mmCIF file of C-alpha atoms and ligand atoms in Angstrom:
data_model
loop_
_atom_site.group_PDB
_atom_site.id
_atom_site.type_symbol
_atom_site.label_atom_id
_atom_site.label_comp_id
_atom_site.label_asym_id
_atom_site.label_seq_id
_atom_site.Cartn_x
_atom_site.Cartn_y
_atom_site.Cartn_z
ATOM 1 C CA MET A 1 -7.220 11.475 -11.079
ATOM 2 C CA PRO A 2 -8.265 12.699 -7.633
ATOM 3 C CA ARG A 3 -11.865 12.225 -6.524
ATOM 4 C CA THR A 4 -13.689 15.104 -4.851
ATOM 5 C CA THR A 5 -16.704 14.774 -2.620
ATOM 6 C CA PRO A 6 -19.236 17.526 -3.453
ATOM 7 C CA PRO A 7 -20.056 19.952 -0.640
ATOM 8 C CA ARG A 8 -22.789 18.566 1.620
ATOM 9 C CA PRO A 9 -26.297 19.766 0.634
ATOM 10 C CA ALA A 10 -26.563 21.528 4.009
ATOM 11 C CA ASP A 11 -24.224 22.565 6.813
ATOM 12 C CA VAL A 12 -25.826 20.510 9.534
ATOM 13 C CA GLU A 13 -23.798 22.158 12.304
ATOM 14 C CA GLU A 14 -25.451 25.482 11.558
ATOM 15 C CA PRO A 15 -28.908 24.513 12.862
ATOM 16 C CA PHE A 16 -27.322 22.069 15.351
ATOM 17 C CA PRO A 17 -24.107 23.452 16.852
ATOM 18 C CA GLY A 18 -24.263 20.586 19.353
ATOM 19 C CA LEU A 19 -23.294 18.225 16.508
ATOM 20 C CA ALA A 20 -19.743 19.622 16.605
ATOM 21 C CA GLU A 21 -19.130 17.264 19.517
ATOM 22 C CA PHE A 22 -20.118 14.366 17.287
ATOM 23 C CA ARG A 23 -17.875 15.279 14.360
ATOM 24 C CA ARG A 24 -14.961 13.143 13.210
ATOM 25 C CA THR A 25 -12.872 13.023 10.040
ATOM 26 C CA ALA A 26 -12.714 10.019 7.736
ATOM 27 C CA THR A 27 -10.647 9.337 4.645
ATOM 28 C CA ARG A 28 -12.669 8.037 1.732
ATOM 29 C CA LEU A 29 -10.402 5.667 -0.170
ATOM 30 C CA HIS A 30 -12.194 5.937 -3.543
ATOM 31 C CA PRO A 31 -10.901 2.555 -4.808
ATOM 32 C CA ARG A 32 -11.029 2.176 -8.598
ATOM 33 C CA PRO A 33 -9.926 -0.861 -10.626
ATOM 34 C CA GLY A 34 -6.336 -0.433 -11.702
ATOM 35 C CA ASP A 35 -2.850 -1.797 -11.562
ATOM 36 C CA PRO A 36 -1.468 -0.823 -8.137
ATOM 37 C CA LYS A 37 2.202 -1.419 -7.414
ATOM 38 C CA THR A 38 4.024 -2.756 -4.358
ATOM 39 C CA GLN A 39 4.812 0.747 -3.133
ATOM 40 C CA ASP A 40 1.220 2.010 -3.488
ATOM 41 C CA SER A 41 -1.742 2.164 -1.167
ATOM 42 C CA SER A 42 -4.205 -0.273 -2.705
ATOM 43 C CA VAL A 43 -7.051 -2.699 -2.382
ATOM 44 C CA ALA A 44 -5.791 -6.170 -3.319
ATOM 45 C CA GLY A 45 -2.583 -4.839 -4.786
ATOM 46 C CA PRO A 46 0.795 -6.471 -4.333
ATOM 47 C CA MET A 47 1.988 -6.179 -0.731
ATOM 48 C CA LEU A 48 5.301 -4.749 0.367
ATOM 49 C CA TRP A 49 5.926 -8.022 2.180
ATOM 50 C CA PRO A 50 9.378 -9.118 3.408
ATOM 51 C CA ALA A 51 10.762 -12.078 1.458
ATOM 52 C CA ASP A 52 11.868 -13.803 4.667
ATOM 53 C CA GLU A 53 8.551 -13.545 6.527
ATOM 54 C CA PRO A 54 5.805 -16.197 6.413
ATOM 55 C CA TRP A 55 2.654 -15.101 4.578
ATOM 56 C CA PRO A 56 -0.506 -14.921 6.756
ATOM 57 C CA MET A 57 -2.386 -18.225 6.678
ATOM 58 C CA CYS A 58 -5.835 -19.261 7.873
ATOM 59 C CA THR A 59 -5.373 -22.167 10.289
ATOM 60 C CA ALA A 60 -8.923 -22.122 11.657
ATOM 61 C CA VAL A 61 -10.898 -25.345 11.250
ATOM 62 C CA HIS A 62 -13.528 -25.016 8.498
ATOM 63 C CA PRO A 63 -14.138 -26.489 5.047
ATOM 64 C CA LYS A 64 -11.590 -25.116 2.583
ATOM 65 C CA GLY A 65 -11.963 -27.233 -0.546
ATOM 66 C CA THR A 66 -15.484 -26.256 -1.665
ATOM 67 C CA GLY A 67 -16.351 -22.993 -3.338
ATOM 68 C CA HIS A 68 -15.014 -21.240 -6.418
ATOM 69 C CA LEU A 69 -11.565 -21.468 -7.947
ATOM 70 C CA LEU A 70 -9.834 -18.126 -7.460
ATOM 71 C CA ALA A 71 -8.698 -18.346 -11.079
ATOM 72 C CA ASP A 72 -12.349 -18.736 -12.177
ATOM 73 C CA VAL A 73 -13.413 -15.661 -10.197
ATOM 74 C CA ARG A 74 -10.776 -13.642 -12.016
ATOM 75 C CA LEU A 75 -11.657 -15.128 -15.405
ATOM 76 C CA ALA A 76 -15.334 -14.257 -14.929
ATOM 77 C CA ARG A 77 -14.427 -10.681 -13.972
ATOM 78 C CA ARG A 78 -12.181 -10.311 -17.015
ATOM 79 C CA ILE A 79 -14.980 -11.534 -19.285
ATOM 80 C CA HIS A 80 -17.558 -9.222 -17.701
ATOM 81 C CA ALA A 81 -15.181 -6.257 -17.934
ATOM 82 C CA ALA A 82 -14.200 -6.980 -21.544
ATOM 83 C CA SER A 83 -17.811 -7.418 -22.658
ATOM 84 C CA GLU A 84 -19.225 -4.363 -20.928
ATOM 85 C CA GLY A 85 -21.505 -2.416 -23.243
ATOM 86 C CA ARG A 86 -21.860 -5.233 -25.808
ATOM 87 C CA LYS A 87 -23.396 -8.695 -26.063
ATOM 88 C CA LYS A 88 -21.173 -11.508 -24.852
ATOM 89 C CA THR A 89 -19.768 -13.781 -27.546
ATOM 90 C CA GLU A 90 -20.729 -17.466 -27.645
ATOM 91 C CA GLU A 91 -17.245 -18.317 -26.495
ATOM 92 C CA GLU A 92 -17.542 -16.001 -23.490
ATOM 93 C CA ILE A 93 -20.958 -17.438 -22.616
ATOM 94 C CA ALA A 94 -19.541 -20.961 -22.822
ATOM 95 C CA LEU A 95 -16.581 -20.055 -20.642
ATOM 96 C CA LEU A 96 -18.814 -18.474 -17.997
ATOM 97 C CA GLY A 97 -21.217 -21.421 -18.157
ATOM 98 C CA ALA A 98 -18.408 -23.870 -17.437
ATOM 99 C CA LEU A 99 -17.422 -22.204 -14.155
ATOM 100 C CA ARG A 100 -18.584 -24.259 -11.202
ATOM 101 C CA ASN A 101 -19.198 -23.681 -7.513
ATOM 102 C CA GLY A 102 -18.281 -26.987 -5.901
ATOM 103 C CA LEU A 103 -15.573 -29.225 -4.514
ATOM 104 C CA HIS A 104 -12.343 -28.122 -6.178
ATOM 105 C CA ASP A 105 -9.737 -29.315 -3.689
ATOM 106 C CA PRO A 106 -10.833 -32.710 -2.303
ATOM 107 C CA GLY A 107 -7.433 -33.308 -0.700
ATOM 108 C CA ILE A 108 -7.474 -30.369 1.687
ATOM 109 C CA GLY A 109 -8.454 -30.936 5.323
ATOM 110 C CA ASP A 110 -10.482 -28.518 7.445
ATOM 111 C CA ALA A 111 -7.438 -27.855 9.659
ATOM 112 C CA ASP A 112 -4.949 -27.423 6.811
ATOM 113 C CA PRO A 113 -3.559 -23.896 6.429
ATOM 114 C CA ILE A 114 -4.451 -21.784 3.386
ATOM 115 C CA PRO A 115 -2.960 -18.433 2.352
ATOM 116 C CA MET A 116 -5.067 -15.413 3.176
ATOM 117 C CA LEU A 117 -6.054 -12.917 0.502
ATOM 118 C CA ALA A 118 -4.336 -9.542 0.313
ATOM 119 C CA GLY A 119 -7.178 -7.169 1.251
ATOM 120 C CA ALA A 120 -5.655 -3.713 1.466
ATOM 121 C CA GLN A 121 -2.336 -1.984 1.880
ATOM 122 C CA LEU A 122 -2.616 1.459 3.440
ATOM 123 C CA TRP A 123 0.132 4.048 3.878
ATOM 124 C CA ALA A 124 -0.143 6.699 6.580
ATOM 125 C CA ARG A 125 1.434 9.171 4.102
ATOM 126 C CA ASP A 126 -1.639 8.762 1.824
ATOM 127 C CA ILE A 127 -4.374 8.380 4.418
ATOM 128 C CA PRO A 128 -4.568 11.072 7.096
ATOM 129 C CA ASP A 129 -7.013 9.104 9.267
ATOM 130 C CA LEU A 130 -4.863 5.983 9.407
ATOM 131 C CA THR A 131 -3.794 6.115 13.042
ATOM 132 C CA GLY A 132 -1.537 3.291 14.090
ATOM 133 C CA PRO A 133 1.233 2.668 16.559
ATOM 134 C CA GLU A 134 3.841 5.433 16.921
ATOM 135 C CA GLY A 135 6.405 5.212 14.154
ATOM 136 C CA TYR A 136 4.493 2.670 12.030
ATOM 137 C CA ASP A 137 3.673 4.012 8.589
ATOM 138 C CA LEU A 138 2.093 1.048 6.806
ATOM 139 C CA LEU A 139 -0.912 -1.186 7.478
ATOM 140 C CA GLN A 140 -1.461 -4.434 5.606
ATOM 141 C CA VAL A 141 -4.867 -6.107 5.816
ATOM 142 C CA PHE A 142 -5.526 -9.756 4.959
ATOM 143 C CA TRP A 143 -8.580 -11.941 5.174
ATOM 144 C CA CYS A 144 -9.496 -15.590 4.861
ATOM 145 C CA PRO A 145 -11.485 -16.184 1.647
ATOM 146 C CA PHE A 146 -14.204 -18.089 3.546
ATOM 147 C CA GLU A 147 -17.028 -16.513 5.570
ATOM 148 C CA ALA A 148 -16.739 -19.271 8.142
ATOM 149 C CA HIS A 149 -15.393 -17.608 11.270
ATOM 150 C CA GLY A 150 -16.989 -16.694 14.589
ATOM 151 C CA PRO A 151 -20.648 -16.318 15.569
ATOM 152 C CA ASP A 152 -21.363 -14.002 12.608
ATOM 153 C CA ALA A 153 -19.869 -16.446 10.067
ATOM 154 C CA SER A 154 -17.563 -13.750 8.783
ATOM 155 C CA VAL A 155 -14.131 -13.740 7.232
ATOM 156 C CA ASP A 156 -11.159 -13.748 9.598
ATOM 157 C CA VAL A 157 -8.926 -10.677 9.365
ATOM 158 C CA VAL A 158 -5.202 -10.315 10.021
ATOM 159 C CA LEU A 159 -3.634 -6.861 10.426
ATOM 160 C CA LYS A 160 0.062 -6.206 10.045
ATOM 161 C CA TRP A 161 1.449 -2.801 11.069
ATOM 162 C CA ARG A 162 4.894 -2.058 9.671
ATOM 163 C CA ARG A 163 7.731 0.421 9.743
ATOM 164 C CA SER A 164 8.505 0.507 6.049
ATOM 165 C CA GLN A 165 12.183 1.302 6.644
ATOM 166 C CA ASP A 166 12.528 -2.133 8.307
ATOM 167 C CA ILE A 167 11.509 -3.981 5.120
ATOM 168 C CA GLY A 168 14.442 -5.399 3.177
ATOM 169 C CA ALA A 169 14.015 -7.743 0.208
ATOM 170 C CA VAL A 170 10.386 -7.917 -0.912
ATOM 171 C CA LEU A 171 8.555 -11.181 -1.556
ATOM 172 C CA GLY A 172 8.145 -11.795 -5.290
ATOM 173 C CA GLU A 173 5.290 -14.209 -5.928
ATOM 174 C CA GLN A 174 2.662 -13.892 -3.221
ATOM 175 C CA PRO A 175 0.874 -17.041 -1.999
ATOM 176 C CA GLU A 176 -2.831 -17.304 -2.837
ATOM 177 C CA PRO A 177 -5.587 -19.739 -1.963
ATOM 178 C CA LEU A 178 -6.702 -22.148 -4.695
ATOM 179 C CA VAL A 179 -10.355 -22.063 -3.626
ATOM 180 C CA VAL A 180 -12.439 -19.199 -2.202
ATOM 181 C CA GLY A 181 -15.796 -19.399 -0.462
ATOM 182 C CA SER A 182 -17.476 -16.919 -2.807
ATOM 183 C CA PRO A 183 -16.492 -14.409 -5.487
ATOM 184 C CA GLU A 184 -17.636 -11.615 -3.140
ATOM 185 C CA CYS A 185 -14.763 -12.453 -0.766
ATOM 186 C CA VAL A 186 -12.231 -11.656 -3.496
ATOM 187 C CA PRO A 187 -11.210 -8.021 -3.868
ATOM 188 C CA GLN A 188 -10.452 -6.690 -7.316
ATOM 189 C CA PRO A 189 -7.087 -4.863 -7.480
ATOM 190 C CA CYS A 190 -7.811 -1.166 -7.087
ATOM 191 C CA GLU A 191 -5.786 2.001 -6.936
ATOM 192 C CA LEU A 192 -6.844 4.398 -4.187
ATOM 193 C CA HIS A 193 -7.603 8.121 -4.371
ATOM 194 C CA PRO A 194 -7.805 9.051 -0.692
ATOM 195 C CA GLU A 195 -9.748 12.142 0.307
ATOM 196 C CA GLN A 196 -10.387 13.389 3.829
ATOM 197 C CA ILE A 197 -13.947 14.394 4.645
ATOM 198 C CA VAL A 198 -16.024 15.215 7.741
ATOM 199 C CA GLU A 199 -18.600 12.845 9.228
ATOM 200 C CA HIS A 200 -21.111 13.068 12.056
ATOM 201 C CA GLU A 201 -22.188 10.290 14.392
ATOM 202 C CA TYR A 202 -24.801 7.744 13.318
ATOM 203 C CA LEU A 203 -28.278 9.176 14.009
ATOM 204 C CA GLY A 204 -29.274 6.436 16.467
ATOM 205 C CA LEU A 205 -26.227 7.152 18.627
ATOM 206 C CA LEU A 206 -26.895 10.887 19.022
ATOM 207 C CA PRO A 207 -28.572 12.123 22.234
ATOM 208 C CA GLU A 208 -32.331 11.678 21.951
ATOM 209 C CA ASP A 209 -33.170 15.403 21.916
ATOM 210 C CA LEU A 210 -30.747 15.908 19.034
ATOM 211 C CA GLN A 211 -32.235 12.946 17.142
ATOM 212 C CA GLU A 212 -35.691 14.445 17.476
ATOM 213 C CA ALA A 213 -34.519 17.903 16.446
ATOM 214 C CA VAL A 214 -32.849 16.460 13.337
ATOM 215 C CA ALA A 215 -36.057 14.611 12.403
ATOM 216 C CA THR A 216 -38.102 17.812 12.752
ATOM 217 C CA TRP A 217 -35.559 19.712 10.650
ATOM 218 C CA GLU A 218 -35.756 17.062 7.881
ATOM 219 C CA GLU A 219 -39.569 17.433 7.816
ATOM 220 C CA GLN A 220 -39.268 21.210 7.616
ATOM 221 C CA LEU A 221 -36.938 20.899 4.630
ATOM 222 C CA LEU A 222 -39.627 18.885 2.862
ATOM 223 C CA ASP A 223 -42.362 21.392 3.749
ATOM 224 C CA GLU A 224 -40.410 24.481 2.755
ATOM 225 C CA ASP A 225 -38.549 23.377 -0.352
ATOM 226 C CA GLU A 226 -40.528 22.231 -3.370
ATOM 227 C CA GLU A 227 -37.471 20.655 -4.988
ATOM 228 C CA GLU A 228 -36.806 18.595 -1.869
ATOM 229 C CA ALA A 229 -40.433 17.531 -1.632
ATOM 230 C CA GLU A 230 -40.369 16.224 -5.210
ATOM 231 C CA ALA A 231 -36.972 14.533 -5.018
ATOM 232 C CA ASP A 232 -36.850 10.723 -5.045
ATOM 233 C CA PHE A 233 -34.309 10.917 -2.251
ATOM 234 C CA PRO A 234 -34.666 14.205 -0.363
ATOM 235 C CA THR A 235 -31.807 15.430 1.808
ATOM 236 C CA GLU A 236 -31.513 13.380 4.972
ATOM 237 C CA TYR A 237 -29.119 13.446 7.858
ATOM 238 C CA SER A 238 -28.432 9.711 7.636
ATOM 239 C CA SER A 239 -27.764 9.433 3.941
ATOM 240 C CA ASP A 240 -26.296 12.845 3.106
ATOM 241 C CA LEU A 241 -24.925 14.561 6.212
ATOM 242 C CA SER A 242 -23.545 12.007 8.634
ATOM 243 C CA LEU A 243 -21.781 8.957 7.180
ATOM 244 C CA ALA A 244 -19.958 8.694 3.861
ATOM 245 C CA PRO A 245 -20.687 5.517 1.885
ATOM 246 C CA GLY A 246 -17.960 3.358 0.368
ATOM 247 C CA TRP A 247 -14.569 2.189 1.536
ATOM 248 C CA LYS A 248 -13.077 4.493 4.145
ATOM 249 C CA VAL A 249 -10.607 4.783 6.990
ATOM 250 C CA GLY A 250 -11.775 6.350 10.250
ATOM 251 C CA GLY A 251 -15.119 8.078 10.676
ATOM 252 C CA PHE A 252 -18.209 6.495 12.192
ATOM 253 C CA ALA A 253 -20.112 3.217 11.791
ATOM 254 C CA THR A 254 -23.675 2.734 10.580
ATOM 255 C CA TRP A 255 -25.959 0.438 12.577
ATOM 256 C CA HIS A 256 -28.951 0.326 10.236
ATOM 257 C CA LEU A 257 -29.470 -3.447 10.515
ATOM 258 C CA THR A 258 -28.984 -4.037 14.235
ATOM 259 C CA ASP A 259 -29.201 -2.023 17.429
ATOM 260 C CA PRO A 260 -26.151 0.198 17.750
ATOM 261 C CA ARG A 261 -23.483 -1.296 19.974
ATOM 262 C CA THR A 262 -20.154 -0.123 21.234
ATOM 263 C CA VAL A 263 -17.085 -2.106 20.291
ATOM 264 C CA ASP A 264 -14.765 -2.167 23.292
ATOM 265 C CA CYS A 265 -11.183 -3.361 23.494
ATOM 266 C CA THR A 266 -10.937 -6.782 25.158
ATOM 267 C CA VAL A 267 -7.620 -5.811 26.773
ATOM 268 C CA CYS A 268 -8.126 -2.270 28.093
ATOM 269 C CA GLY A 269 -11.859 -1.612 27.632
ATOM 270 C CA THR A 270 -11.368 1.490 25.457
ATOM 271 C CA SER A 271 -14.138 2.113 22.926
ATOM 272 C CA MET A 272 -12.812 1.158 19.478
ATOM 273 C CA PRO A 273 -13.905 3.234 16.467
ATOM 274 C CA PRO A 274 -13.871 1.651 13.025
ATOM 275 C CA LEU A 275 -10.443 1.908 11.413
ATOM 276 C CA LEU A 276 -11.359 0.421 8.030
ATOM 277 C CA THR A 277 -14.811 0.040 6.483
ATOM 278 C CA ALA A 278 -15.212 -2.189 3.422
ATOM 279 C CA HIS A 279 -18.593 -1.322 1.890
ATOM 280 C CA HIS A 280 -20.028 -3.207 -1.089
ATOM 281 C CA VAL A 281 -20.968 -0.016 -2.976
ATOM 282 C CA GLU A 282 -19.297 3.360 -3.175
ATOM 283 C CA TRP A 283 -22.747 4.963 -3.050
ATOM 284 C CA ASP A 284 -26.372 4.079 -3.749
ATOM 285 C CA PRO A 285 -29.326 6.190 -4.961
ATOM 286 C CA ALA A 286 -30.028 7.480 -1.430
ATOM 287 C CA SER A 287 -26.402 8.461 -0.791
ATOM 288 C CA GLU A 288 -25.666 9.703 -4.312
ATOM 289 C CA SER A 289 -24.865 13.183 -3.007
ATOM 290 C CA TRP A 290 -21.460 11.707 -2.042
ATOM 291 C CA ALA A 291 -20.657 10.707 -5.657
ATOM 292 C CA PRO A 292 -17.556 12.521 -6.906
ATOM 293 C CA PRO A 293 -18.303 14.521 -10.079
ATOM 294 C CA GLU A 294 -15.258 12.870 -11.711
ATOM 295 C CA ASP A 295 -17.176 9.568 -11.663
ATOM 296 C CA ARG A 296 -20.559 10.705 -12.907
ATOM 297 C CA ARG A 297 -20.334 8.979 -16.265
ATOM 298 C CA PRO A 298 -22.680 6.124 -17.206
ATOM 299 C CA ASP A 299 -19.868 4.216 -18.949
ATOM 300 C CA LEU A 300 -17.978 4.090 -15.657
ATOM 301 C CA TYR A 301 -20.899 2.751 -13.680
ATOM 302 C CA ARG A 302 -19.623 -0.686 -12.650
ATOM 303 C CA HIS A 303 -16.105 0.627 -12.051
ATOM 304 C CA VAL A 304 -17.223 3.292 -9.643
ATOM 305 C CA ILE A 305 -20.242 1.737 -7.877
ATOM 306 C CA THR A 306 -18.780 -1.699 -7.065
ATOM 307 C CA PRO A 307 -15.084 -1.238 -7.832
ATOM 308 C CA THR A 308 -13.732 -3.823 -5.388
ATOM 309 C CA GLY A 309 -16.276 -6.592 -6.026
ATOM 310 C CA VAL A 310 -16.289 -7.254 -2.268
ATOM 311 C CA TYR A 311 -19.537 -7.992 -0.417
ATOM 312 C CA LEU A 312 -18.876 -9.099 3.160
ATOM 313 C CA GLY A 313 -21.438 -9.459 5.916
ATOM 314 C CA ARG A 314 -24.584 -7.805 4.556
ATOM 315 C CA GLY A 315 -22.587 -5.206 2.716
ATOM 316 C CA TYR A 316 -20.336 -3.776 5.418
ATOM 317 C CA LEU A 317 -17.254 -5.238 7.043
ATOM 318 C CA ARG A 318 -15.613 -2.982 9.631
ATOM 319 C CA ILE A 319 -12.326 -3.487 11.384
ATOM 320 C CA HIS A 320 -12.125 -1.738 14.758
ATOM 321 C CA THR A 321 -8.782 -1.078 16.431
ATOM 322 C CA CYS A 322 -7.876 0.178 19.887
ATOM 323 C CA PRO A 323 -6.984 3.891 20.005
ATOM 324 C CA THR A 324 -4.908 3.316 23.158
ATOM 325 C CA ASP A 325 -2.740 0.576 21.646
ATOM 326 C CA ALA A 326 -3.207 -0.509 18.034
ATOM 327 C CA PHE A 327 -1.546 -3.838 18.869
ATOM 328 C CA HIS A 328 -4.460 -4.799 21.125
ATOM 329 C CA PRO A 329 -6.635 -7.333 19.284
ATOM 330 C CA HIS A 330 -8.851 -5.791 16.615
ATOM 331 C CA GLN A 331 -12.536 -6.646 16.363
ATOM 332 C CA LEU A 332 -14.915 -6.886 13.434
ATOM 333 C CA SER A 333 -18.446 -5.566 13.134
ATOM 334 C CA LEU A 334 -20.805 -6.370 10.292
ATOM 335 C CA GLN A 335 -23.925 -4.797 8.867
HETATM 336 ZN ZN1 ZN B 1 -10.523 -19.273 7.366
HETATM 337 ZN ZN1 ZN B 2 -6.976 -1.516 24.122
#
């Protein structure tokens, strides 16, 4: 079932034609729990990975034996999904109660390699904003299941761009880590329902006169429209008109927790926009205007609000790639 973003509550380029300069498309991925196949675009689905190629491994030095068993994370999710809308049975409560966060692999050393998790597989044919190297039609995204890398203590990400016609025999059983740092590092397999939408630059990165004009316009909306004035979350540029919530490819980045910064390529200095954003919710009460009508059913709540189960950074992990050469090293930004 396709997902459709409702029209924006206002055409913000009408009062502010100058915003056209700060417009960019994004593709909302609309991940929903499902059973994706090797040939599909997916979150955490099986990868179209060549049988004769080594699987991406984390070789960075950090503790790898303490955390949650990956199998336990999946068991807990199955129990929560199966018991949705009813009380859990005593057996389910006992099973959940027995799951432990602790040392599960005492034999593993900090420098030992562990398989990375399959994060996302994205086809250019499905995702119009997936811009990669010329001739490459598939992006595979992996991450280490431990938030233990770099100054931000984030996951480490590996990107693999592919020409799908070069892939011969496909790997059957895909390697997985035994232990993960936290359940929130583990994506739930999701099918994608990509939809291209229009975004506008993060408010704090617009020219100052435009920022002020937008703020004045928001106040006027409140003064002139009784419905807006009484709404819990009145229409706002930031939440309704600029950036789409949820997982997406392309578009702009929010900087609501830190000062905005540019992410520049370490090789050629080009400013790197976010290629993939992994957001912990698909929308929240303030950004509910982005909720597709297909999903507005209370019984679907968990499946549509937190479909992937992923919570990285403080809710947002973004992977930035170089528009000049997608093989230049990517960078991460977190919010
Ligand atoms: Zn690692
Ligand atoms: Zn570059």
